[in-house]
Coordinates of N, CA and C and ligand atoms in Angstrom, one line a residue:
X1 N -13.0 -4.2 16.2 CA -13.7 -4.6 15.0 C -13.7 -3.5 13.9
X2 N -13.6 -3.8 12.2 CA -13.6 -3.2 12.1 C -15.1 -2.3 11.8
X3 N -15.0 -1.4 11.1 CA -16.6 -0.5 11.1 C -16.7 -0.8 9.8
X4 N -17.5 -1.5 9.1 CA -17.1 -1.4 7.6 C -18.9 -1.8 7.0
X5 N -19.5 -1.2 5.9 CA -20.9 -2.0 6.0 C -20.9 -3.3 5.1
X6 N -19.8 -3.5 4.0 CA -19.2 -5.2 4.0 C -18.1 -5.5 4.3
X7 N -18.2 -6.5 4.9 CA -16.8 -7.4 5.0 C -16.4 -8.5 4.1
X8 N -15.0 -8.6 4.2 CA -14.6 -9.8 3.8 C -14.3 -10.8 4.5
X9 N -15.3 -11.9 4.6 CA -15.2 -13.1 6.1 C -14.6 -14.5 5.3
X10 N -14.5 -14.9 6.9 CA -14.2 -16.5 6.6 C -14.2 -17.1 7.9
X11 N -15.0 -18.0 8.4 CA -14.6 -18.8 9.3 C -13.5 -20.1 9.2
X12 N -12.9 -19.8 10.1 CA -11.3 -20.6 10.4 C -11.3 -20.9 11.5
X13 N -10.2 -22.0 11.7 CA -9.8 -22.6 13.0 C -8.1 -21.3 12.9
X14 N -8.7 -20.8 14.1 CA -7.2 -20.1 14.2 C -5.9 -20.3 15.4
X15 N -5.0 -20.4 14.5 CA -4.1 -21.7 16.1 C -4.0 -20.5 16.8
X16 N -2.9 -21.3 18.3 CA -2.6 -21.0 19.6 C -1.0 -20.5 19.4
X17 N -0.5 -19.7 20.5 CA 0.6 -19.3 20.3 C 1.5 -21.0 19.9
X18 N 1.3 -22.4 21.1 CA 1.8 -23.1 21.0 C 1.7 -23.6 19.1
X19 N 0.9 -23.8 18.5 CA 0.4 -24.5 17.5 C 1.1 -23.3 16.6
X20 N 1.3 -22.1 16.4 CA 1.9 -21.0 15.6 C 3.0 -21.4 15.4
X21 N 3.7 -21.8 16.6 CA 5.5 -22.1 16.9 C 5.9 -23.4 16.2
X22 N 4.8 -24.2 16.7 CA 5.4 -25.5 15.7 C 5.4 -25.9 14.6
X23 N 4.3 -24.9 14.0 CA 4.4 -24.6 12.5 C 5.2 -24.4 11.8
X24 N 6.0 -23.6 12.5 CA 7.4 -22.9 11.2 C 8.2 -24.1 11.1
X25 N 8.2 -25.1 12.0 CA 8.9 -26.5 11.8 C 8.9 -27.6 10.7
X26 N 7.9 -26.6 9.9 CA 7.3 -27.5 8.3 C 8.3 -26.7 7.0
X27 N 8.4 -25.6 7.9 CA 9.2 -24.5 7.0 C 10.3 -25.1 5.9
X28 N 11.6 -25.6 6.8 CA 12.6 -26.4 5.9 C 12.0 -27.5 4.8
X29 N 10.9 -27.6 5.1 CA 10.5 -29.0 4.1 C 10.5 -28.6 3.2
X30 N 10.0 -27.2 2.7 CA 9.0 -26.2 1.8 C 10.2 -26.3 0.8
X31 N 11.7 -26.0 1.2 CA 12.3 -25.3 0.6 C 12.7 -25.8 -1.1
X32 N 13.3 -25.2 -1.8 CA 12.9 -25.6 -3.3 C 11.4 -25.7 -4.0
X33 N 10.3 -25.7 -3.5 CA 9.1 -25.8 -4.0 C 8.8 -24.4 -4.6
X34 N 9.4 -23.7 -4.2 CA 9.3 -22.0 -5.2 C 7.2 -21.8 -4.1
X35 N 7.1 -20.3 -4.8 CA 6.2 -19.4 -4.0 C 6.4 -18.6 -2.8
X36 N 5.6 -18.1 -1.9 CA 5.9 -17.2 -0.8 C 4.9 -17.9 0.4
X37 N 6.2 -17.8 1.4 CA 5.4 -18.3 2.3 C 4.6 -17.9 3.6
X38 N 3.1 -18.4 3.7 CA 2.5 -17.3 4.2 C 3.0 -16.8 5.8
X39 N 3.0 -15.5 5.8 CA 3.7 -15.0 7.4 C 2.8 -16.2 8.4
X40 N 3.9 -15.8 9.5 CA 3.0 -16.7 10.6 C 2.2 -16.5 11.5
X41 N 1.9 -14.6 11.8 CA 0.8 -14.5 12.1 C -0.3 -14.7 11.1
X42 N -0.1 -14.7 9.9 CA -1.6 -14.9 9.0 C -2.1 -16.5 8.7
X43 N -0.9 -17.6 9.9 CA -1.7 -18.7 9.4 C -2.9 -19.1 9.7
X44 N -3.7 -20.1 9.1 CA -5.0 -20.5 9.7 C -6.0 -21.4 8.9
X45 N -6.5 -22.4 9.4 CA -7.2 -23.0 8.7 C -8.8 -22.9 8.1
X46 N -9.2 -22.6 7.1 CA -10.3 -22.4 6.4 C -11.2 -23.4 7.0
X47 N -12.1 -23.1 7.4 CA -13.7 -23.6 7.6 C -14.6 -23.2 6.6
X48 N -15.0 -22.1 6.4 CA -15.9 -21.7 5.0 C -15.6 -20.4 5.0
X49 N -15.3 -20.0 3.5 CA -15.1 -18.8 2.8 C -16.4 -18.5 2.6
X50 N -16.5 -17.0 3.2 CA -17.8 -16.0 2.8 C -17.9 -15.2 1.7
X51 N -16.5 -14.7 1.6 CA -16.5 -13.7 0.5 C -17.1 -12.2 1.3
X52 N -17.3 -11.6 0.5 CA -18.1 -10.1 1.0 C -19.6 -10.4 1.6
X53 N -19.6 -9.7 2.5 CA -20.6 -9.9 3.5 C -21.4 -8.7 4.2
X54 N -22.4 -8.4 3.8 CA -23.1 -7.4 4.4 C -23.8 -7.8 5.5
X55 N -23.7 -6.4 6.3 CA -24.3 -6.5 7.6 C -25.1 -7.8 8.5
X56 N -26.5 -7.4 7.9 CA -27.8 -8.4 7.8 C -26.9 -10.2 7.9
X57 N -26.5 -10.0 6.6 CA -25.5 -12.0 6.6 C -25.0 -11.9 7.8
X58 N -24.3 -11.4 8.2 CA -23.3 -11.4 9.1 C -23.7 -11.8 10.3
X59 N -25.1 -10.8 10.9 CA -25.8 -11.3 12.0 C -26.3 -12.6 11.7
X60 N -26.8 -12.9 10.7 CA -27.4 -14.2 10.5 C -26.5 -15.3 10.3
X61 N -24.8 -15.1 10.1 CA -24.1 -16.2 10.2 C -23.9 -16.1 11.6
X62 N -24.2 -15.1 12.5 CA -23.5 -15.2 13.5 C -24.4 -16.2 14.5
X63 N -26.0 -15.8 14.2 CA -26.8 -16.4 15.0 C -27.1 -18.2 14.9
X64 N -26.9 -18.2 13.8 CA -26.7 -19.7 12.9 C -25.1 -20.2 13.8
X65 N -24.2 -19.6 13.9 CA -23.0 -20.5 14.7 C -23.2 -20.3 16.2
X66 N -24.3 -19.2 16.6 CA -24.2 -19.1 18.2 C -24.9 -20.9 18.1
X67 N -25.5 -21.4 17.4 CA -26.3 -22.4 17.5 C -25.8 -24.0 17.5
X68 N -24.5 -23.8 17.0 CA -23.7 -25.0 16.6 C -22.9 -25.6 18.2
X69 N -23.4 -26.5 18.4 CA -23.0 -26.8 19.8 C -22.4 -28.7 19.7
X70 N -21.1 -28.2 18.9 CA -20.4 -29.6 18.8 C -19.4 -29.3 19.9
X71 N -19.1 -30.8 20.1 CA -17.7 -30.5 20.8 C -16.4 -30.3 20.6
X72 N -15.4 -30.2 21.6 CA -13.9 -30.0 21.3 C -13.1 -31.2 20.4
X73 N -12.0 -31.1 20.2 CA -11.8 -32.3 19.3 C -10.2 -32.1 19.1
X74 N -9.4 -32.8 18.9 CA -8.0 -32.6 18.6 C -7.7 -33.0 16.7
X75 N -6.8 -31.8 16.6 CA -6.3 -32.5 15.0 C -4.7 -33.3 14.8
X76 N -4.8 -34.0 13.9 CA -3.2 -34.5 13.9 C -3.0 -34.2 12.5
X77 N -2.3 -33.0 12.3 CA -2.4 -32.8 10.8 C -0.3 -33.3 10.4
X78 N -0.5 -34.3 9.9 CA 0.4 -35.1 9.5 C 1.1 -35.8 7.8
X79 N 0.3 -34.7 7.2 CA 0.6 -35.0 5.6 C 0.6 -33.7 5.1
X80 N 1.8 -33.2 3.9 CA 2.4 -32.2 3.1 C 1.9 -32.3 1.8
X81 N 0.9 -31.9 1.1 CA 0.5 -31.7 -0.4 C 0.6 -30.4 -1.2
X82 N 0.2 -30.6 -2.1 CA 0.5 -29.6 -3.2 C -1.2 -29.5 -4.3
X83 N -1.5 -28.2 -4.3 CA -2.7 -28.2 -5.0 C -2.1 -27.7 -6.5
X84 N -2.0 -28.0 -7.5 CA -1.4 -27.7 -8.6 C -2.0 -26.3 -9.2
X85 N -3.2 -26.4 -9.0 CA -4.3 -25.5 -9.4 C -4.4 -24.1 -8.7
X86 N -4.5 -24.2 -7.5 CA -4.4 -23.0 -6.8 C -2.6 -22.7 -6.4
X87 N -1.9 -23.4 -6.8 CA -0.8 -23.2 -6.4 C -0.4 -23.2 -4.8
X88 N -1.2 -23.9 -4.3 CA -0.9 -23.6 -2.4 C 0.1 -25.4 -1.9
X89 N 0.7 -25.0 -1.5 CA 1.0 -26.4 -0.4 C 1.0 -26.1 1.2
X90 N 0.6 -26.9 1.9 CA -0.7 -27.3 2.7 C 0.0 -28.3 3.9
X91 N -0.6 -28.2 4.9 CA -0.7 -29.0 5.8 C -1.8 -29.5 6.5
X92 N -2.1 -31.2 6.3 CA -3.4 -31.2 6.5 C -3.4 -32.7 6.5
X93 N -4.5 -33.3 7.1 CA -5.1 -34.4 7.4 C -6.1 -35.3 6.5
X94 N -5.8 -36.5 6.1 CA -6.9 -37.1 5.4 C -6.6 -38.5 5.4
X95 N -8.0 -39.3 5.8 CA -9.8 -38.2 5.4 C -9.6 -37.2 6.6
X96 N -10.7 -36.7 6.0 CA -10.8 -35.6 7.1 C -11.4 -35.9 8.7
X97 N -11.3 -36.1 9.7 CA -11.7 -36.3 10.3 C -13.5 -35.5 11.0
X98 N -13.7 -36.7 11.4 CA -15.0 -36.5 11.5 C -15.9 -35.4 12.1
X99 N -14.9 -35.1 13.2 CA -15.1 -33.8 14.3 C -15.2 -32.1 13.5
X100 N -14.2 -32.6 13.0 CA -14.3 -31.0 11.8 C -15.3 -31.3 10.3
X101 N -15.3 -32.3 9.8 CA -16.4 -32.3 8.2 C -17.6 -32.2 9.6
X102 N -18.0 -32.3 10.4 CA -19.4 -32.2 11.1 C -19.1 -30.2 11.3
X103 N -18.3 -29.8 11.7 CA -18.0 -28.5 12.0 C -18.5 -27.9 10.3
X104 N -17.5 -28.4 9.4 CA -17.2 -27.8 8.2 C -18.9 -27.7 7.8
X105 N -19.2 -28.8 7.6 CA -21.4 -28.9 7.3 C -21.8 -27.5 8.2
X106 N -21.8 -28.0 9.4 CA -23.0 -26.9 10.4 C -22.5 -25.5 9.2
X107 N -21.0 -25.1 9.3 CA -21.0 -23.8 8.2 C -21.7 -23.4 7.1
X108 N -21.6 -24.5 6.3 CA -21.8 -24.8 4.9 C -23.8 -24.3 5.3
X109 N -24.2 -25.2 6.1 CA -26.0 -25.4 6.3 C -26.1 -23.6 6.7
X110 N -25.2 -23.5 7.6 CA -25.4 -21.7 7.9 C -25.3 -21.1 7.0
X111 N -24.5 -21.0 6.0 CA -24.6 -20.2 4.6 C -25.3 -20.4 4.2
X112 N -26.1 -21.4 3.6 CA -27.0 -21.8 2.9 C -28.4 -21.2 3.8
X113 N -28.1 -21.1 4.8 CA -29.7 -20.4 5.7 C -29.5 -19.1 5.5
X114 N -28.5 -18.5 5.5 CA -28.3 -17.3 5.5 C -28.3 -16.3 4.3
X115 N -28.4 -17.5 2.8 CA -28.6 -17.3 1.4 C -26.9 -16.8 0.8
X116 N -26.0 -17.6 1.4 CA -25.0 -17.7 0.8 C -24.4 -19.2 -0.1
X117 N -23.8 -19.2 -1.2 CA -23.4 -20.5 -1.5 C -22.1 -21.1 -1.1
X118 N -22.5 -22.0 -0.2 CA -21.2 -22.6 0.1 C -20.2 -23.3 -1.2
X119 N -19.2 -23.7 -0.8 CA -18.5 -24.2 -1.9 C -18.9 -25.5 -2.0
X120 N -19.1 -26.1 -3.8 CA -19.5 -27.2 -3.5 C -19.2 -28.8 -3.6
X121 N -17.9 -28.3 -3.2 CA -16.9 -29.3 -3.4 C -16.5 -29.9 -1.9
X122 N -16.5 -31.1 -1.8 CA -16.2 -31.5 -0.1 C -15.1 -31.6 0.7
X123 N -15.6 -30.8 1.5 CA -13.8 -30.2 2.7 C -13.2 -31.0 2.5
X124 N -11.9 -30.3 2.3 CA -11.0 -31.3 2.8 C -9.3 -30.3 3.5
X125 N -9.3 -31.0 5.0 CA -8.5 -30.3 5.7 C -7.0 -30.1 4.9
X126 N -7.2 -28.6 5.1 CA -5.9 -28.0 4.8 C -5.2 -26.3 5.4
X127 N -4.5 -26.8 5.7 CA -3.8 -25.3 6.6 C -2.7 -25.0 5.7
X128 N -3.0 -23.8 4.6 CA -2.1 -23.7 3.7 C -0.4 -22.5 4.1
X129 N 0.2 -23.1 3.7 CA 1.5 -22.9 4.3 C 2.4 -22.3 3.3
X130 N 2.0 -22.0 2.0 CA 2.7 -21.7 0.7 C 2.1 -21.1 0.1
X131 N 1.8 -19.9 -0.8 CA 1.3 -19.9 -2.3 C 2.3 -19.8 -3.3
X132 N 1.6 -19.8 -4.7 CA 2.1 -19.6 -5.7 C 3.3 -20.5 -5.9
X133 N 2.7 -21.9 -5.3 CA 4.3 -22.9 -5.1 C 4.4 -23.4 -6.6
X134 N 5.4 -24.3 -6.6 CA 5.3 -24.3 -8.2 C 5.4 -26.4 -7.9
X135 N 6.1 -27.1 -7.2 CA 6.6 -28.2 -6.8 C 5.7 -28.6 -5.7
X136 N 5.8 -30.3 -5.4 CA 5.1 -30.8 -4.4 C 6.2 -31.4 -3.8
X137 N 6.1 -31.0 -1.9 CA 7.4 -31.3 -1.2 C 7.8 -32.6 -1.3
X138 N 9.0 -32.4 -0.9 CA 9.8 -34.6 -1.0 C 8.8 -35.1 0.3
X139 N 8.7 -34.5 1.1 CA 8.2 -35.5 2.1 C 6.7 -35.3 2.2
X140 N 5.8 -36.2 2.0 CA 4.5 -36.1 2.5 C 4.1 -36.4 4.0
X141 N 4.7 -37.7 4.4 CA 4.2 -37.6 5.8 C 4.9 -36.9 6.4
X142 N 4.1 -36.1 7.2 CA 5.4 -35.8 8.2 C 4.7 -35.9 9.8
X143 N 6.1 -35.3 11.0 CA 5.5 -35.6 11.9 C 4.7 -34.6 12.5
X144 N 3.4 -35.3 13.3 CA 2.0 -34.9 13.3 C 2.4 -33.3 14.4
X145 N 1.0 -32.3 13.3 CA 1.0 -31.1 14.3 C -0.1 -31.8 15.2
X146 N 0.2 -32.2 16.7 CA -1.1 -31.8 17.4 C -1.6 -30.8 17.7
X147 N -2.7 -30.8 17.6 CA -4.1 -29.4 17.9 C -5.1 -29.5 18.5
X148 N -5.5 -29.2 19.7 CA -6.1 -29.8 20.4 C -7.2 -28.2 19.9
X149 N -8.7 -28.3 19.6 CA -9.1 -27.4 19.0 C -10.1 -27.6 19.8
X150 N -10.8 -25.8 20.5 CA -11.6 -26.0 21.1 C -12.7 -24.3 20.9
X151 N -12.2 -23.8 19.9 CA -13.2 -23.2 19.6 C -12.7 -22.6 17.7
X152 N -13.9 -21.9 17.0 CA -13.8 -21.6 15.8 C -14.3 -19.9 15.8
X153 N -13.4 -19.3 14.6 CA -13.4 -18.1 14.6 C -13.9 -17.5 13.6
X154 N -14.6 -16.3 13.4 CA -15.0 -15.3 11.9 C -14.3 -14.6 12.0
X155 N -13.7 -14.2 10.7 CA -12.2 -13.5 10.5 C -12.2 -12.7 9.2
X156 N -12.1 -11.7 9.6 CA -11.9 -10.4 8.5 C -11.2 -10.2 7.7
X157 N -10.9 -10.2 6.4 CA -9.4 -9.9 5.6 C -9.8 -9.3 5.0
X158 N -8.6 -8.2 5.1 CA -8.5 -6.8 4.8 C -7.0 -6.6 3.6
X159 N -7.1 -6.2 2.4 CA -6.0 -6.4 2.2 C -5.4 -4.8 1.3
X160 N -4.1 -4.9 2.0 CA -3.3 -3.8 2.5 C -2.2 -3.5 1.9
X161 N -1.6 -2.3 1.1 CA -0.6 -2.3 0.2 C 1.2 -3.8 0.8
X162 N 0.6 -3.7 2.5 CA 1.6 -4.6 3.0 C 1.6 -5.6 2.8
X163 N 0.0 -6.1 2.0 CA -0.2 -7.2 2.3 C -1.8 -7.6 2.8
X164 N -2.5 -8.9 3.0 CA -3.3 -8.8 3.1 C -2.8 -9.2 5.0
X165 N -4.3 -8.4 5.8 CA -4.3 -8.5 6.9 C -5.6 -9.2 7.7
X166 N -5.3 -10.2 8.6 CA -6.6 -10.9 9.0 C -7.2 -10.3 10.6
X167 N -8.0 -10.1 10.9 CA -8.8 -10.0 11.9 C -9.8 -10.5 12.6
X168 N -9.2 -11.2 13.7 CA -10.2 -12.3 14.3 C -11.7 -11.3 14.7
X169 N -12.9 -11.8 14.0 CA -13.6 -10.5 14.6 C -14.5 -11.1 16.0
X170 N -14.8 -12.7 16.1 CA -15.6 -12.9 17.3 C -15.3 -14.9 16.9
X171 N -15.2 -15.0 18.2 CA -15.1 -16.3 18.6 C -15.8 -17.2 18.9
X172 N -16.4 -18.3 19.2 CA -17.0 -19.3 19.7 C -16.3 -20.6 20.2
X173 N -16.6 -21.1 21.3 CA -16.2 -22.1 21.9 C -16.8 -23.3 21.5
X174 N -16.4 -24.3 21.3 CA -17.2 -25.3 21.0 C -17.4 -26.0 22.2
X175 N -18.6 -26.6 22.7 CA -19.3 -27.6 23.6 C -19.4 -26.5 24.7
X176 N -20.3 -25.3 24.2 CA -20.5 -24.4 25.2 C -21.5 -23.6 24.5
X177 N -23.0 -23.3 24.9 CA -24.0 -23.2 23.8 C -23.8 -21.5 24.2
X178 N -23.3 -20.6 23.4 CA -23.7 -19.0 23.2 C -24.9 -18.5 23.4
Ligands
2AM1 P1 -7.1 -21.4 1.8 O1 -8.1 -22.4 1.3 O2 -5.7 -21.6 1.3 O3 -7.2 -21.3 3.3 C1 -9.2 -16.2 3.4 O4 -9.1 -15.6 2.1 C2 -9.0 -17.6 3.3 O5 -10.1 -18.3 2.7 C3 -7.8 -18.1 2.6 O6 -7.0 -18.8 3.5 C4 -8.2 -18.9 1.4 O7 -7.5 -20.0 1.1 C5 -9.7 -19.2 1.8 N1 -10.5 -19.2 0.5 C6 -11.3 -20.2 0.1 N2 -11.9 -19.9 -1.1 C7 -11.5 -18.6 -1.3 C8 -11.8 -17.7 -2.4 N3 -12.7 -18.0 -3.4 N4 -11.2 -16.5 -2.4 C9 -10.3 -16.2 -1.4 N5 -10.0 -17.0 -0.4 C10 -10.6 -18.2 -0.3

């Protein structure tokens, strides 16, 4: 971990070696849409952005998620979009399924306990696969990543003349009470 008195957090669903590999299989779709695409160790899907985080928050998001005792749940993320605005294209599911907007809340209610503002716009699953794209891919559906998801991560980004770098800093299982 690193030693730092703020961080930069985010809870994410962070895939499995399997779930990493099958990813790059979205790759060819991308092509022509212009931007950079993100490495494949730095993929991962956003649960809630923290932003900078001192110490004190940190314990208090941590004790707020030792508390969240949902269960496991699978994703089938099977549709390709394009956010015009942030410039990201995306792999992701909608609606959102119900197992993660219950995940995404418990986050949102722990920031808010912890005197953070969550964002206040309503989740919506996306595992971004692109920035700075300029085009939205020819294919939207595509065929489903399964993800069998059974715990969620707080994750550090650090960012580095190489680039920005993420660091899983502590894990939680879901349907297993910490
Ligand atoms: P994302 O929505 O494409 O996942 C870490 O920076 C992660 O938090 C990124 O993957 C990023 O984008 C997400 N994120 C959400 N809101 C952010 C913000 N205001 N600043 C930086 N990253 C943000």
């Amino acid at each position: 971990m690193t030693e730092t008195a703020s961080q930069r957090l985010f809870f994410a669903l962070w895939p499995g070696g399997v779930q990493r590999e099958q990813l790059e299989r979205y790759r060819p779709l991308l092509r022509g849409c212009g931007g950079r695409p993100i490495r494949p160790e730095n993929l991962h899907l956003t649960l809630a952005f923290l932003g900078n985080v001192d110490e004190a928050t940190r314990k208090c998001l941590e004790q707020a998620a030792d508390a969240i005792t949902l269960p496991p749940f699978t994703l089938k993320l099977d549709q390709l979009g394009f956010w015009r605005r942030p410039q990201v294209i995306w792999l992701g599911q909608e609606p959102t399924p119900e197992p993660l907007l219950a995940l995404s809340g418990e986050l949102k209610r722990a920031m808010l306990a912890c005197g953070l503002e969550p964002d206040p716009r309503p989740f919506r699953t996306h595992l971004t696969l692109q920035r700075r794209a300029h085009r939205t891919p020819r294919s939207r559906e595509v065929p489903p990543l399964e993800w069998p998801v059974d715990s969620f991560m707080l994750v550090a980004s650090e960012t580095r003349p190489e680039g920005v770098v993420y660091e899983v800093v502590r894990e939680w299982r879901l349907g297993v009470v910490s």
